[in-house]
Coordinates of C-alpha atoms and ligand atoms in Angstrom, one line a residue:
X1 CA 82.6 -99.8 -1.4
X2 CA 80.3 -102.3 -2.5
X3 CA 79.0 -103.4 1.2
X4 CA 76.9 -101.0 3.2
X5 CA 76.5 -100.8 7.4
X6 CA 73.3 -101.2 8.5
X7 CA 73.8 -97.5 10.0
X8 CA 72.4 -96.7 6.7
X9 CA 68.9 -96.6 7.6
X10 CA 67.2 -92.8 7.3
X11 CA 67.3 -91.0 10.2
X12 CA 64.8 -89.2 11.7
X13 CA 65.2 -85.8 12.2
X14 CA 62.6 -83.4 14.1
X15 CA 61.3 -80.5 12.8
X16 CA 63.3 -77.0 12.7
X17 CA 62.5 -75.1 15.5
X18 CA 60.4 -71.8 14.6
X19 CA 60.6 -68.3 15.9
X20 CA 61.0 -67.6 19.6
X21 CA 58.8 -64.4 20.0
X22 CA 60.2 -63.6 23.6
X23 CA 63.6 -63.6 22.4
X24 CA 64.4 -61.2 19.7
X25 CA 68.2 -61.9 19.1
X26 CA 69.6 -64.9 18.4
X27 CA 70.8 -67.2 20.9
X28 CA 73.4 -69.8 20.9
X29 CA 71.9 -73.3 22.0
X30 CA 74.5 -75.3 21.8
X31 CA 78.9 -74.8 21.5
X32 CA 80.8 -77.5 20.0
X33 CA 84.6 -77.6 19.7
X34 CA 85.9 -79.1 16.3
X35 CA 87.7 -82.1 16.8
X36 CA 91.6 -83.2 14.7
X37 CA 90.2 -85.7 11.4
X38 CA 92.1 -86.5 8.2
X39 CA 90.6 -86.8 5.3
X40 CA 91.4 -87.0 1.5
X41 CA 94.9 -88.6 0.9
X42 CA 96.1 -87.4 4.3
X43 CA 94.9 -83.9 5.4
X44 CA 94.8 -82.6 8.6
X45 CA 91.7 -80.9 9.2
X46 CA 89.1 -79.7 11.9
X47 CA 85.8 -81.1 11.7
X48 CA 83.5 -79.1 13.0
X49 CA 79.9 -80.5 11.7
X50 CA 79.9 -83.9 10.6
X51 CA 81.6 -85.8 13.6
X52 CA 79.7 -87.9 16.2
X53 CA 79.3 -84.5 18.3
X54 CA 77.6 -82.7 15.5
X55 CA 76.4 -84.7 12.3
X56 CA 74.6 -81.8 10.8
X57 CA 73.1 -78.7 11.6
X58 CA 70.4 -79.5 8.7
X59 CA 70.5 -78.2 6.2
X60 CA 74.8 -78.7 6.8
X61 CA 76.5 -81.6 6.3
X62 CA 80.0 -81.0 7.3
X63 CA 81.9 -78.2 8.2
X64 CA 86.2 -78.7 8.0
X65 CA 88.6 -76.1 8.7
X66 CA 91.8 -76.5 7.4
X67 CA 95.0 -74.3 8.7
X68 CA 98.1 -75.2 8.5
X69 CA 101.8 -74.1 7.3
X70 CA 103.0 -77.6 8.0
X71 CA 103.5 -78.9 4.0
X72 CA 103.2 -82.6 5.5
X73 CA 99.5 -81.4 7.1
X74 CA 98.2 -81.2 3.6
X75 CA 100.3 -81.8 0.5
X76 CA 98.5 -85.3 -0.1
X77 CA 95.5 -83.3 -1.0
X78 CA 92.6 -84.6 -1.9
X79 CA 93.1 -86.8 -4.9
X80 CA 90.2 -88.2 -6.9
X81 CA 87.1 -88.8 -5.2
X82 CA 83.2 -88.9 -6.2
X83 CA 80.1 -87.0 -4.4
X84 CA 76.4 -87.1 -5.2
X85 CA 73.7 -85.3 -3.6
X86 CA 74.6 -82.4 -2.0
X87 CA 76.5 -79.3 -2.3
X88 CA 80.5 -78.5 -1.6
X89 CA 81.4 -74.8 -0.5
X90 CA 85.5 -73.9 -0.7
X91 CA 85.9 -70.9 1.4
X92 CA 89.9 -70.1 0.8
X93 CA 91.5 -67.6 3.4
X94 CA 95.0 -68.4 2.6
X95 CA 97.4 -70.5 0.1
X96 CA 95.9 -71.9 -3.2
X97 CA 93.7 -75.1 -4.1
X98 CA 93.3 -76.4 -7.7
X99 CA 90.4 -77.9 -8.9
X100 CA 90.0 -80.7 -11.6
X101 CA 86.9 -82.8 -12.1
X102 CA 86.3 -85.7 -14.5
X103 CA 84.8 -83.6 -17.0
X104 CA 87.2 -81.6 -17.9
X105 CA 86.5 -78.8 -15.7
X106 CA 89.3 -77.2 -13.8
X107 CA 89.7 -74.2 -11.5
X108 CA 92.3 -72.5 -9.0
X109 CA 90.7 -71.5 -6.3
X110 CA 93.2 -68.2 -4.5
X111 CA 92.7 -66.6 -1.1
X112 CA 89.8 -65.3 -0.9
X113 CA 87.5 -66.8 -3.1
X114 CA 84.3 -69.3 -3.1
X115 CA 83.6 -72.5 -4.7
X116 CA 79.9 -73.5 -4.4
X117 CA 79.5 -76.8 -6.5
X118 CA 76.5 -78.3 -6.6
X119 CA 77.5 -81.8 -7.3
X120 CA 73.9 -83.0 -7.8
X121 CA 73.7 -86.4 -9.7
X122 CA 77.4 -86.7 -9.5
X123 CA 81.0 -85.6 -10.4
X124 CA 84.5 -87.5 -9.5
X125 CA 87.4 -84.7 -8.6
X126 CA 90.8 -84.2 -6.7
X127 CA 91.2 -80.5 -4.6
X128 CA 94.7 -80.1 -4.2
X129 CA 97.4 -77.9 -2.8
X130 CA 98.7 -75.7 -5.3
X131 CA 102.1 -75.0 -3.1
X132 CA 104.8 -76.6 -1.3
X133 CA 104.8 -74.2 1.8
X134 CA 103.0 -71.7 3.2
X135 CA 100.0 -71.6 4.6
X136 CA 96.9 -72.9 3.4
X137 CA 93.7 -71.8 5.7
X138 CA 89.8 -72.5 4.5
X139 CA 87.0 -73.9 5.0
X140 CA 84.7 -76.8 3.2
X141 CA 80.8 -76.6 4.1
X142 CA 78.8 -79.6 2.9
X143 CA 74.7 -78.2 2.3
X144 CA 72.3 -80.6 1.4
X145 CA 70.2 -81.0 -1.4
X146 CA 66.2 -81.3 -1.5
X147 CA 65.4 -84.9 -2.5
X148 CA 63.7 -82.8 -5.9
X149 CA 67.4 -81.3 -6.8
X150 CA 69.6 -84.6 -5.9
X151 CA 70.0 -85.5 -8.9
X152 CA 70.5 -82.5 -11.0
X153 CA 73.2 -81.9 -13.6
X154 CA 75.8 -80.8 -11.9
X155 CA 76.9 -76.8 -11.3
X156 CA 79.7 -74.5 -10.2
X157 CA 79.8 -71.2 -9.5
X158 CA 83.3 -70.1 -9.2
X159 CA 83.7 -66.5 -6.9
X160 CA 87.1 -64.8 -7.4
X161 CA 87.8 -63.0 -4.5
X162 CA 87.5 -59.3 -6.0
X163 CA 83.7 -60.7 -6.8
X164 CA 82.8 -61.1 -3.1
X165 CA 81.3 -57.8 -1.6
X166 CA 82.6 -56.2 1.6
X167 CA 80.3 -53.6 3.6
X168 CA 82.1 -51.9 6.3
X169 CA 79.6 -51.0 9.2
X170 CA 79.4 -47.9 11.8
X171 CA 82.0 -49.1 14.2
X172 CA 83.9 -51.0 11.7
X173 CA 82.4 -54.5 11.6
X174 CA 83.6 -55.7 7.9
X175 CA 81.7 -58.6 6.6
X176 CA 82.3 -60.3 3.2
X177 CA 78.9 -61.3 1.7
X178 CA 79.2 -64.5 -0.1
X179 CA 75.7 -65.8 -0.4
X180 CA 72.3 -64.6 0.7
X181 CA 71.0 -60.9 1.0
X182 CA 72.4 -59.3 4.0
X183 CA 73.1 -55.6 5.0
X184 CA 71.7 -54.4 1.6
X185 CA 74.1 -56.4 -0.6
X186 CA 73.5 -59.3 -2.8
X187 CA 76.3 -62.2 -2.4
X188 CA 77.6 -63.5 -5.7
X189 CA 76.3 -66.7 -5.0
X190 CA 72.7 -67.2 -6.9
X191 CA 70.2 -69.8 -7.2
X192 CA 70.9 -72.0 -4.2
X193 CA 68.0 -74.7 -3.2
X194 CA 68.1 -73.8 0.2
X195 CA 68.6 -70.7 0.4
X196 CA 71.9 -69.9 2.0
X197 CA 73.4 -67.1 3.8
X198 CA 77.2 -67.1 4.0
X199 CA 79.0 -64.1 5.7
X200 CA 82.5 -63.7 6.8
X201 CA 82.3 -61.1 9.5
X202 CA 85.1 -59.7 10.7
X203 CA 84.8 -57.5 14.1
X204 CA 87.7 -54.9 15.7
X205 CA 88.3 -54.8 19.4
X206 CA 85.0 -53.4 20.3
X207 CA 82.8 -53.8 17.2
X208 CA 79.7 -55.3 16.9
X209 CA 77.0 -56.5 14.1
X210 CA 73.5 -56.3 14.0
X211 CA 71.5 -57.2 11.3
X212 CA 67.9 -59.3 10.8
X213 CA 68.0 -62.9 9.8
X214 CA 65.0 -64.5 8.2
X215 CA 63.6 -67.1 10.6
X216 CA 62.9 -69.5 8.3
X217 CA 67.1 -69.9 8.2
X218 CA 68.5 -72.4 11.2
X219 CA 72.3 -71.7 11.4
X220 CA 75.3 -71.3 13.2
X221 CA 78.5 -69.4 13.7
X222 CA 81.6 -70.9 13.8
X223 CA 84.8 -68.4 15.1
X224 CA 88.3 -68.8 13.3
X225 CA 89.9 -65.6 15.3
X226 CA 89.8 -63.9 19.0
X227 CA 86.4 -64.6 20.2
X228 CA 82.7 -62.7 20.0
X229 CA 79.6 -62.4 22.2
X230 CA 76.6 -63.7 20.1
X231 CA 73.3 -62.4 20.9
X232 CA 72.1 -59.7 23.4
X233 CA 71.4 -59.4 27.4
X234 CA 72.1 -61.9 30.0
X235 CA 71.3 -65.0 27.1
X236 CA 74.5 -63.9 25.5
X237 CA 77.5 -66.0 25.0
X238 CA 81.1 -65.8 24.2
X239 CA 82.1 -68.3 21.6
X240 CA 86.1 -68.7 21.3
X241 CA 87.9 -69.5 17.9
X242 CA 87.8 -73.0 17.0
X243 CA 84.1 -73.2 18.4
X244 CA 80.6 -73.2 16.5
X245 CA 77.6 -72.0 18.5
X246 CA 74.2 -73.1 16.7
X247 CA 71.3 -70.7 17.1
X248 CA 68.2 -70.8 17.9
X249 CA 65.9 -69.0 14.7
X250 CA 65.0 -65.1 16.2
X251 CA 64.9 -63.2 14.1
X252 CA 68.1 -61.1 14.3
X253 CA 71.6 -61.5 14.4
X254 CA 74.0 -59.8 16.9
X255 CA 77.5 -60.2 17.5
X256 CA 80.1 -58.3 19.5
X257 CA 83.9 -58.7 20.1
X258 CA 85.6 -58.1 23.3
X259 CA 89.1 -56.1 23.6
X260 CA 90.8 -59.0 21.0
X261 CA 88.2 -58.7 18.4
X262 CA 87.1 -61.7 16.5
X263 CA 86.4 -62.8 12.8
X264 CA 83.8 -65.3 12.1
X265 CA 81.6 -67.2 9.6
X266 CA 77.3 -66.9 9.7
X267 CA 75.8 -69.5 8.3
X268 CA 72.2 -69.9 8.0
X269 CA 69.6 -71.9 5.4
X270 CA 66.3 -73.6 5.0
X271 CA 66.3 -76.9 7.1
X272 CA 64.9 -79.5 4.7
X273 CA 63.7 -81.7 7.0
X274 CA 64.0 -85.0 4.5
X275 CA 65.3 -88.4 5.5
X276 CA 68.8 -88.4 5.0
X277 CA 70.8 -91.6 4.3
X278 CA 74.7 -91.0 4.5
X279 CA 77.5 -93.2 2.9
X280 CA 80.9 -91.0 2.8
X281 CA 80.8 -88.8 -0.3
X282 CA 77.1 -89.4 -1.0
X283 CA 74.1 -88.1 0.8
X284 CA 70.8 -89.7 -0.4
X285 CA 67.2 -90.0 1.3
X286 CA 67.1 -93.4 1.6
X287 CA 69.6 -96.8 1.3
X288 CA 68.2 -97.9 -2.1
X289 CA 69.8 -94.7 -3.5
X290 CA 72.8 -94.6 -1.8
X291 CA 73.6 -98.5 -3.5
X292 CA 72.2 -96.7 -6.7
X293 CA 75.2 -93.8 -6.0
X294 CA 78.0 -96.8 -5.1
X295 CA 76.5 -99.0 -8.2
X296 CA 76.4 -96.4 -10.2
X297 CA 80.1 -94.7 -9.5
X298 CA 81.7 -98.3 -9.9
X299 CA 79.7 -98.6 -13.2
X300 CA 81.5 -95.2 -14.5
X301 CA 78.5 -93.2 -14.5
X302 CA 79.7 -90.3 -12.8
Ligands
FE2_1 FE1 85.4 -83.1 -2.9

């Protein structure tokens, strides 16, 4: 870790595109299939955002799924491992993860529930599989920091499942509302530098959401069951589980499932449009910092 690739150098990103008066839904620009990875000790995973296709929807990072009821797929966990600079979200839908970090700090996170850790200046821990079969389904979001909040003390906001609010709609759309204010209903999760909405919507055979979306928010959906229309009129398009559709930044949000129905994440937040400078676990503004991070986490300083 001590040697850096000249890939290093900021990249330039252009400016978040604004509101599109003429087109008052949101539209999908752009459908990206995850592709297999493996990361931690061993884990097969989806990444969704973060590969060569897609290496952020800014302000996002990453996006993995991971779902499997193969043990071998992820019993290696994620042993101990460092991050700086940005935020990690654990969205759990099945099977249990246990949390440890180097200060003592230690959580299970259940299906369900929501860890949002800012990891700010720094923390070293493991994620790992609290079982030895079953299935274990969830999500990790990366969301970046402002350079201002890099290198904050460190935060986590733990969300037991019970703690996550669930509106049911006319027509029976169901959507779990972990961050943001959407639909009337605080999420649980507070205080966020860029902020986030996070909703798990879940839509029956013929249901559909719609709901405004502040247009300063870029985001995506990404559709982990049956498939859903997104956005209205002849721009609409059917997004399939397994595929992400970014969206342009109107300023609603309307989603409909076909005779299958279809359950999906909304993500949206404020595009920082900073430098970004990218070495593994650490996400910086620019190289000097990121052989700071590496000096620093092979110093102890973490
Ligand atoms: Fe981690």
């Amino acid at each position: 870790m001590s040697t850096l690739p000249d890939s290093l150098a900021p990249e330039n990103h252009p400016p978040a595109r604004g509101p599109q008066p003429t087109a008052e839904a949101r539209q999908v620009l752009r459908i990206i299939g995850g592709r297999a990875a493996s990361d931690g000790a061993g884990v097969r995973l989806t990444r969704i955002i973060g590969g060569p296709e897609l290496p952020q929807i800014d302000p996002f990072l990453l996006l993995d799924e991971f779902r499997s009821d193969q043990p071998d797929d992820y019993l290696a966990g994620f042993p101990d491992h460092p991050h700086r600079g940005f935020e990690t979200v654990t969205y759990m839908l099945a099977g249990r993860m246990r949390h440890r970090d180097s200060k003592g700090n230690a959580g299970l996170l259940s299906a369900g529930s929501v860890q949002w850790m800012t990891a700010g200046r720094g923390i070293i821990h493991s994620e790992m599989p609290e079982q030895e079969e079953g299935l274990l389904w969830g999500f990790q979001l990366w969301v970046n920091l402002p350079a201002a909040d890099k290198m904050r003390a460190p935060r986590y906001q733990d969300i037991a499942a019970e703690q996550i609010p669930e509106c049911v709609l006319p027509g029976g759309a169901k959507v779990r509302v972990i961050a943001g204010s959407m639909l009337g209903t605080d999420g649980p999760v507070q205080a966020v530098a860029t902020e986030p909405v996070y909703l798990d919507i879940e839509l029956p055979p013929d249901a559909a959401i719609a709901t405004p979306l502040p247009v300063s928010l870029s985001g995506f959906v990404y559709v982990f069951q049956g498939a859903a229309m997104i956005g209205e009129g002849p721009g609409a398009r059917r997004v399939e589980r397994g595929e992400l559709g970014a969206l342009d930044q109107s300023p609603r949000f309307v989603a409909s499932a076909g005779a299958t129905g279809a359950r999906l994440l909304l993500v949206a937040g404020r595009a920082l449009n900073e430098p970004i400078a990218r070495y593994g676990p650490f996400v910086m503004n620019t190289r000097e910092q990121i052989v700071q991070a590496v000096e620093d986490f092979n110093a102890g300083r973490f």
